[in-house]
CSV table of C-alpha atoms in Angstrom, one decimal:
chain,number,residue,atom,x,y,z
A,233,MET,CA,88.5,110.9,116.9
A,234,ASP,CA,85.8,108.6,115.5
A,235,PHE,CA,87.4,105.6,114.0
A,236,VAL,CA,84.1,104.0,112.9
A,237,GLU,CA,82.9,107.0,111.0
A,238,GLY,CA,86.4,107.2,109.7
A,239,GLU,CA,89.8,108.8,110.3
A,240,VAL,CA,92.7,109.4,108.0
A,241,LEU,CA,96.0,108.8,109.8
A,242,TYR,CA,99.4,109.8,108.7
A,243,PHE,CA,102.2,107.4,109.9
A,244,ASN,CA,105.9,107.4,109.5
A,245,LYS,CA,106.5,103.7,108.7
A,246,PRO,CA,109.6,102.3,110.4
A,247,LEU,CA,112.3,100.5,108.6
A,248,HIS,CA,112.0,96.7,108.4
A,249,TRP,CA,108.2,96.7,109.0
A,250,SER,CA,105.9,95.8,106.2
A,251,SER,CA,102.9,98.1,105.5
A,252,PHE,CA,100.6,95.3,106.8
A,253,ASP,CA,102.6,95.2,110.1
A,254,LEU,CA,101.9,98.8,110.7
A,255,VAL,CA,98.2,98.5,109.8
A,256,ASN,CA,97.9,95.5,112.0
A,257,LYS,CA,99.5,97.2,115.0
A,258,ALA,CA,97.2,100.2,114.5
A,259,ARG,CA,94.2,97.9,114.2
A,260,ILE,CA,95.0,96.1,117.5
A,261,GLY,CA,95.4,99.5,119.3
A,262,ILE,CA,92.1,100.8,118.0
A,263,ARG,CA,90.2,97.7,118.8
A,264,HIS,CA,91.6,97.6,122.3
A,265,CYS,CA,90.8,101.3,122.8
A,266,LEU,CA,87.2,101.0,121.5
A,267,GLY,CA,86.6,97.6,123.0
A,268,VAL,CA,85.4,96.2,119.7
A,269,LYS,CA,86.2,93.0,117.8
A,270,LYS,CA,86.3,94.5,114.3
A,271,ILE,CA,87.3,97.8,112.7
A,272,LYS,CA,87.7,98.6,109.0
A,273,ILE,CA,91.2,99.7,108.3
A,274,GLY,CA,93.6,99.8,105.4
A,275,HIS,CA,96.6,101.6,103.9
A,276,ALA,CA,96.9,103.8,100.8
A,277,GLY,CA,100.0,102.6,99.1
A,278,THR,CA,102.5,99.8,100.0
A,279,LEU,CA,106.0,100.6,101.2
A,280,ASP,CA,108.6,97.9,101.1
A,281,PRO,CA,110.0,96.6,104.5
A,282,LEU,CA,113.3,98.1,103.5
A,283,ALA,CA,111.7,101.6,103.0
A,284,SER,CA,110.5,104.0,105.6
A,285,GLY,CA,108.3,107.2,105.5
A,286,VAL,CA,104.8,108.3,104.8
A,287,LEU,CA,102.1,105.7,105.0
A,288,ILE,CA,98.5,106.8,105.0
A,289,ILE,CA,96.1,104.6,106.9
A,290,CYS,CA,92.3,105.0,106.7
A,291,THR,CA,89.7,103.6,109.1
A,292,GLY,CA,85.9,103.1,109.1
A,293,LYS,CA,84.0,104.8,106.3
A,294,LYS,CA,87.1,106.7,105.3
A,295,THR,CA,88.5,103.5,103.8
A,296,LYS,CA,86.5,104.5,100.7
A,297,GLN,CA,89.1,107.3,100.2
A,298,ILE,CA,92.0,104.9,99.9
A,299,ASP,CA,92.0,104.9,96.0
A,300,ASN,CA,92.1,108.7,96.0
A,301,PHE,CA,95.3,108.7,98.0
A,302,GLN,CA,96.9,105.9,96.0
A,303,TYR,CA,96.6,107.9,92.8
A,304,GLN,CA,98.3,111.0,94.3
A,305,THR,CA,101.8,112.0,93.4
A,306,LYS,CA,104.5,110.6,95.6
A,307,GLU,CA,108.0,111.9,96.6
A,308,TYR,CA,110.9,109.7,97.6
A,309,VAL,CA,114.5,110.2,98.7
A,310,ALA,CA,116.7,107.2,97.6
A,311,LYS,CA,120.3,106.2,98.0
A,312,ILE,CA,121.6,104.2,95.1
A,313,MET,CA,124.9,102.2,95.0
A,314,LEU,CA,126.4,102.2,91.5
A,315,GLY,CA,128.6,99.4,90.2
A,316,ALA,CA,126.7,96.4,91.6
A,317,THR,CA,123.3,94.7,91.1
A,318,THR,CA,121.2,92.4,93.2
A,319,PRO,CA,118.2,90.2,92.0
A,320,SER,CA,115.8,92.3,94.1
A,321,PHE,CA,117.4,95.6,93.0
A,322,ASP,CA,117.8,96.4,96.8
A,323,LEU,CA,119.4,95.0,99.9
A,324,GLU,CA,116.9,92.1,100.3
A,325,THR,CA,119.2,89.9,98.2
A,326,GLU,CA,123.0,89.6,97.8
A,327,VAL,CA,125.0,91.3,95.1
A,328,ASP,CA,125.0,89.0,92.0
A,329,ALA,CA,127.2,91.1,89.7
A,330,THR,CA,129.7,94.0,89.7
A,331,TYR,CA,130.3,96.6,87.0
A,332,PRO,CA,132.9,99.4,86.3
A,333,THR,CA,132.2,102.8,87.7
A,334,ASP,CA,135.5,104.6,86.8
A,335,HIS,CA,133.9,106.3,83.8
A,336,ILE,CA,131.0,107.8,85.9
A,337,THR,CA,131.2,111.4,86.8
A,338,LYS,CA,128.8,113.8,88.5
A,339,GLU,CA,128.2,115.5,85.2
A,340,LEU,CA,127.3,112.1,83.6
A,341,VAL,CA,124.9,111.3,86.4
A,342,LEU,CA,123.2,114.7,86.0
A,343,GLU,CA,122.8,114.3,82.3
A,344,THR,CA,121.5,110.7,82.7
A,345,LEU,CA,118.9,111.6,85.3
A,346,LYS,CA,117.4,114.1,82.9
A,347,THR,CA,116.6,111.3,80.5
A,348,PHE,CA,114.2,109.9,83.1
A,349,LEU,CA,112.0,112.9,83.3
A,350,GLY,CA,108.4,112.7,81.9
A,351,GLU,CA,106.7,109.6,80.7
A,352,ILE,CA,108.8,106.5,80.9
A,353,GLN,CA,108.4,102.7,80.5
A,354,GLN,CA,109.4,100.6,83.5
A,355,ILE,CA,109.5,96.9,83.9
A,356,PRO,CA,108.5,96.2,87.6
A,357,PRO,CA,111.0,94.2,89.6
A,358,THR,CA,110.8,90.4,89.7
A,359,TYR,CA,110.7,90.7,93.5
A,360,SER,CA,107.5,92.7,93.5
A,361,ALA,CA,103.8,92.2,94.2
A,362,VAL,CA,102.8,92.5,90.5
A,363,LYS,CA,100.4,89.7,89.6
A,364,ILE,CA,101.3,87.3,86.8
A,365,ASN,CA,98.8,84.5,86.1
A,366,GLY,CA,97.2,85.0,89.5
A,367,LYS,CA,100.4,84.8,91.5
A,368,ARG,CA,102.7,87.6,92.8
A,369,ALA,CA,106.0,88.1,90.9
A,370,TYR,CA,108.0,87.6,94.0
A,371,GLU,CA,106.5,84.1,94.5
A,372,TYR,CA,108.1,83.0,91.2
A,373,ALA,CA,111.3,84.9,91.9
A,374,ARG,CA,111.9,83.2,95.3
A,375,LYS,CA,111.5,79.8,93.6
A,376,GLY,CA,114.0,80.8,91.0
A,377,GLU,CA,111.4,80.7,88.2
A,378,GLU,CA,111.6,83.2,85.4
A,379,VAL,CA,108.5,85.0,84.2
A,380,GLU,CA,107.9,87.8,81.7
A,381,ILE,CA,106.8,91.0,83.3
A,382,LYS,CA,105.3,93.6,80.9
A,383,PRO,CA,106.5,97.2,81.2
A,384,LYS,CA,104.3,99.9,82.6
A,385,THR,CA,103.9,103.6,81.6
A,386,LEU,CA,104.8,105.9,84.5
A,387,VAL,CA,105.5,109.6,84.9
A,388,ILE,CA,108.5,111.1,86.6
A,389,ASP,CA,107.7,114.7,87.4
A,390,GLU,CA,111.0,115.6,89.1
A,391,ILE,CA,114.3,113.9,89.7
A,392,GLU,CA,117.1,115.7,91.5
A,393,LEU,CA,120.6,114.7,92.4
A,394,MET,CA,120.9,115.5,96.1
A,395,ASP,CA,124.4,114.0,96.8
A,396,CYS,CA,127.0,112.5,94.6
A,397,SER,CA,129.6,110.6,96.6
A,398,LEU,CA,130.5,108.1,93.9
A,399,PRO,CA,129.9,105.2,93.7
A,400,GLU,CA,126.9,106.2,95.8
A,401,ILE,CA,124.3,108.8,94.8
A,402,THR,CA,121.3,110.2,96.6
A,403,ILE,CA,118.3,111.3,94.5
A,404,ARG,CA,114.9,112.9,95.1
A,405,VAL,CA,112.1,111.6,92.9
A,406,VAL,CA,108.5,112.9,92.4
A,407,CYS,CA,106.6,110.3,90.5
A,408,SER,CA,103.2,108.7,89.7
A,409,LYS,CA,101.4,105.8,91.2
A,410,GLY,CA,103.1,102.4,90.5
A,411,THR,CA,106.6,103.7,90.2
A,412,TYR,CA,109.2,101.2,91.6
A,413,ILE,CA,112.2,103.2,92.9
A,414,ARG,CA,114.1,99.9,92.9
A,415,GLY,CA,113.3,99.6,89.2
A,416,LEU,CA,114.4,103.2,88.7
A,417,ALA,CA,117.8,102.4,90.4
A,418,ARG,CA,118.3,99.4,88.1
A,419,ASP,CA,117.5,101.5,85.0
A,420,ILE,CA,119.8,104.4,86.1
A,421,GLY,CA,122.6,101.9,86.5
A,422,LYS,CA,122.0,100.5,83.0
A,423,ALA,CA,121.8,104.0,81.5
A,424,LEU,CA,125.2,104.8,83.1
A,425,ASN,CA,126.7,101.6,81.4
A,426,SER,CA,127.1,100.1,84.8
A,427,GLY,CA,124.8,98.5,87.4
A,428,ALA,CA,123.0,99.8,90.5
A,429,HIS,CA,120.9,98.8,93.4
A,430,LEU,CA,118.9,100.7,96.1
A,431,THR,CA,120.5,100.9,99.5
A,432,ALA,CA,118.0,103.2,101.3
A,433,LEU,CA,114.5,104.6,100.5
A,434,GLU,CA,112.3,107.1,102.3
A,435,ARG,CA,108.9,108.2,101.1
A,436,THR,CA,108.7,111.9,102.0
A,437,ARG,CA,105.4,112.9,100.6
A,438,ILE,CA,102.0,111.6,99.3
A,439,GLY,CA,100.0,114.4,97.7
A,440,ASP,CA,100.1,117.2,100.2
A,441,VAL,CA,100.9,114.9,103.1
A,442,LYS,CA,104.6,115.4,104.1
A,443,LEU,CA,106.8,113.4,106.4
A,444,GLU,CA,106.6,116.1,109.1
A,445,ASP,CA,102.8,115.6,109.2
A,446,CYS,CA,103.3,112.0,110.2
A,447,ILE,CA,103.4,110.3,113.6
A,448,THR,CA,105.0,107.1,114.9
A,449,LEU,CA,103.1,104.1,116.1
A,450,GLU,CA,104.3,105.0,119.6
A,451,GLN,CA,102.8,108.5,119.4
A,452,PHE,CA,99.6,107.0,118.1
A,453,GLN,CA,99.3,104.6,121.0
A,454,PHE,CA,99.9,107.5,123.4
A,455,LEU,CA,96.9,109.3,121.8
A,456,LEU,CA,94.8,106.2,122.1
A,457,ASP,CA,95.7,105.9,125.8
A,458,HIS,CA,95.3,109.6,126.7
A,459,SER,CA,93.0,111.4,124.3
A,460,SER,CA,89.6,112.5,125.7
A,461,ASP,CA,87.9,113.0,122.3
A,462,ILE,CA,87.8,109.4,121.1
A,463,VAL,CA,84.3,108.3,120.2
A,464,VAL,CA,83.5,104.9,121.6
A,465,PRO,CA,80.6,103.1,119.8
A,466,GLU,CA,77.7,102.0,121.9
A,467,GLU,CA,77.7,98.6,120.1
A,468,GLN,CA,80.6,96.6,118.6
A,469,VAL,CA,81.0,97.2,114.9
């Protein structure tokens, strides 16, 4: 492995870690292994701390490929609780309102999910990294300030109901770059004349990279400690 010339690493990001946390841990491990002070490294698509799954990390000259990975189709498996909303559309914040769910059936859910296939308009969550007047949306949200967030055009290639244990459902979504599954949960709740929020999220694929192709940080550290094919630069980068 030559981290300076560049490597593309497939990680399974753990729950409660930010994408930056994982990048930083990988950076520290590589720097220590190579005995260098600096190494180019970055991830190709943020995952929220409350989500787990595929996170692609590029090093060295391969960081130039990050944009290519970011634009690839992504697949998620999401658990959604119907009948209640939160300001962040997930479990980061407390429930702020409840709604009826007695009218919701599996058949209604199936018909509703079909309406989200293809090109859709989605307003990103207020608790998101979308920039508004030079600041992240979540900076306004955490101060209780209201701002207008413009809708974005997205594409949902596939949406499948995997489990229907009302009031909770589990769906599989294949979608374009920029899709907020939290936002999709909110919109599904509204379409069902109720409310909804995300309770669990796992990214299972980016392009052709699947979850089973990924390693944990512990496995990566083991490779750093025991692999014999790591190229150590003659000079610090």
